[in-house]
């Protein structure tokens, strides 16, 4: 709740965009708590922050546990923050119990998981895992043209540590489910089997600006009509394809943006997701075809740029087992599920065995101020995280 005050909104959520002043304050608070827990903190060139507790054999690769502290523009208190703070709680619990682990543990806060300020999502954990070049990540820019590199410098979190390139024994992340499955099933713990595929696009449709009064509708080349037609047909395709298809248009901009001028240009984002990569590929094809088709029909110029593709992933069986066994040993009801949301774990699993624990959130609502978690479920999730970490890090 103290973390939720950083960037807290009147509606009960948080506004803590990556590398904003609020993000800096959240990082400062987190680092202070890590110091208090006796951890040694290091920050890499992308601001990814690792707070380390030595292992009994400190030369062994560490187990990473954590998530992210950045939020959506109108985000909730728990998306990301629950995973970072539960990881810290695991450390404090081990400290209080006087328990050492064989492997070192590192509590991690990944930079810019959300990707809503600096698309794409998860770009800094992606760079850590070698999926993106450092320069690519540093160069991602927000709507005002400020880059990740500039903003890291500005808030003082461009650290000296190299990004990735070191062995990691395993990674674990606790997160709210962000969907309704656990709540509907009345189940406390989600043992996450994997994460569905995601593709992000920038779509631009250009027509001709003209006066809203004198020019008859039939003589116009109005890109808004084109965008509306593309989006409506794409939703119809997604609805037809199957229950598992996801389509979201979350950003939409008209230029010049005047009520009595026909727009010259429309830019919008498209977020497509599906657990089956073949079905996702089909939706990709449908989007491209529709933009071409509608542009031809209406005398417009349309183009589609894919800015991100994260294929479906499946988590390593040893981590899935560690989470499931921990939940069973603690007596919590559990079920296996697939993640609809993206997480830094998607990229971590490329370099080390990775697993996730989900807990329910009220009404399945997330990426919204209304996001909330039953404290008993948060506690259960943290307990499962602790016991899964012990299984993977080994007792000294
Ligand atoms: C990350 O929050 C996502 O878009 O799934
Ligand atoms: Mn998240
Ligand atoms: Mn999120």
PDB file of C-alpha atoms and ligand atoms in Angstrom, residues 67-68 70 78-81 113-114 173 175-176 178 341-344 356 366-367, ligand 2:
ATOM      1  CA  UNK A  67       8.569  -8.405 -11.672  1.00  0.00           C
ATOM      2  CA  UNK A  68       8.125  -4.687 -12.506  1.00  0.00           C
ATOM      3  CA  UNK A  70       6.134   0.589 -13.834  1.00  0.00           C
ATOM      4  CA  UNK A  78      -0.794  -4.784  -8.086  1.00  0.00           C
ATOM      5  CA  UNK A  79       0.208  -5.399 -11.727  1.00  0.00           C
ATOM      6  CA  UNK A  80       3.962  -5.925 -11.318  1.00  0.00           C
ATOM      7  CA  UNK A  81       4.294  -4.411  -7.844  1.00  0.00           C
ATOM      8  CA  UNK A 113       7.602  -4.036 -18.648  1.00  0.00           C
ATOM      9  CA  UNK A 114       4.361  -2.349 -19.690  1.00  0.00           C
ATOM     10  CA  UNK A 173       7.527 -14.322 -10.941  1.00  0.00           C
ATOM     11  CA  UNK A 175       1.640 -11.889 -10.633  1.00  0.00           C
ATOM     12  CA  UNK A 176      -2.074 -11.276 -10.490  1.00  0.00           C
ATOM     13  CA  UNK A 178      -5.364 -10.208 -14.826  1.00  0.00           C
ATOM     14  CA  UNK A 341      -0.897 -11.060 -20.477  1.00  0.00           C
ATOM     15  CA  UNK A 342       2.743 -10.582 -21.335  1.00  0.00           C
ATOM     16  CA  UNK A 343       5.383 -10.788 -18.596  1.00  0.00           C
ATOM     17  CA  UNK A 344       9.149 -10.411 -18.302  1.00  0.00           C
ATOM     18  CA  UNK A 356       5.119 -18.041 -12.751  1.00  0.00           C
ATOM     19  CA  UNK A 366      -6.506  -5.269 -14.543  1.00  0.00           C
ATOM     20  CA  UNK A 367      -4.816  -2.415 -16.443  1.00  0.00           C
TER      21      UNK A 367
HETATM   22 MN1  LIG B   2       2.587  -6.953 -15.207  1.00  0.00          MN
END
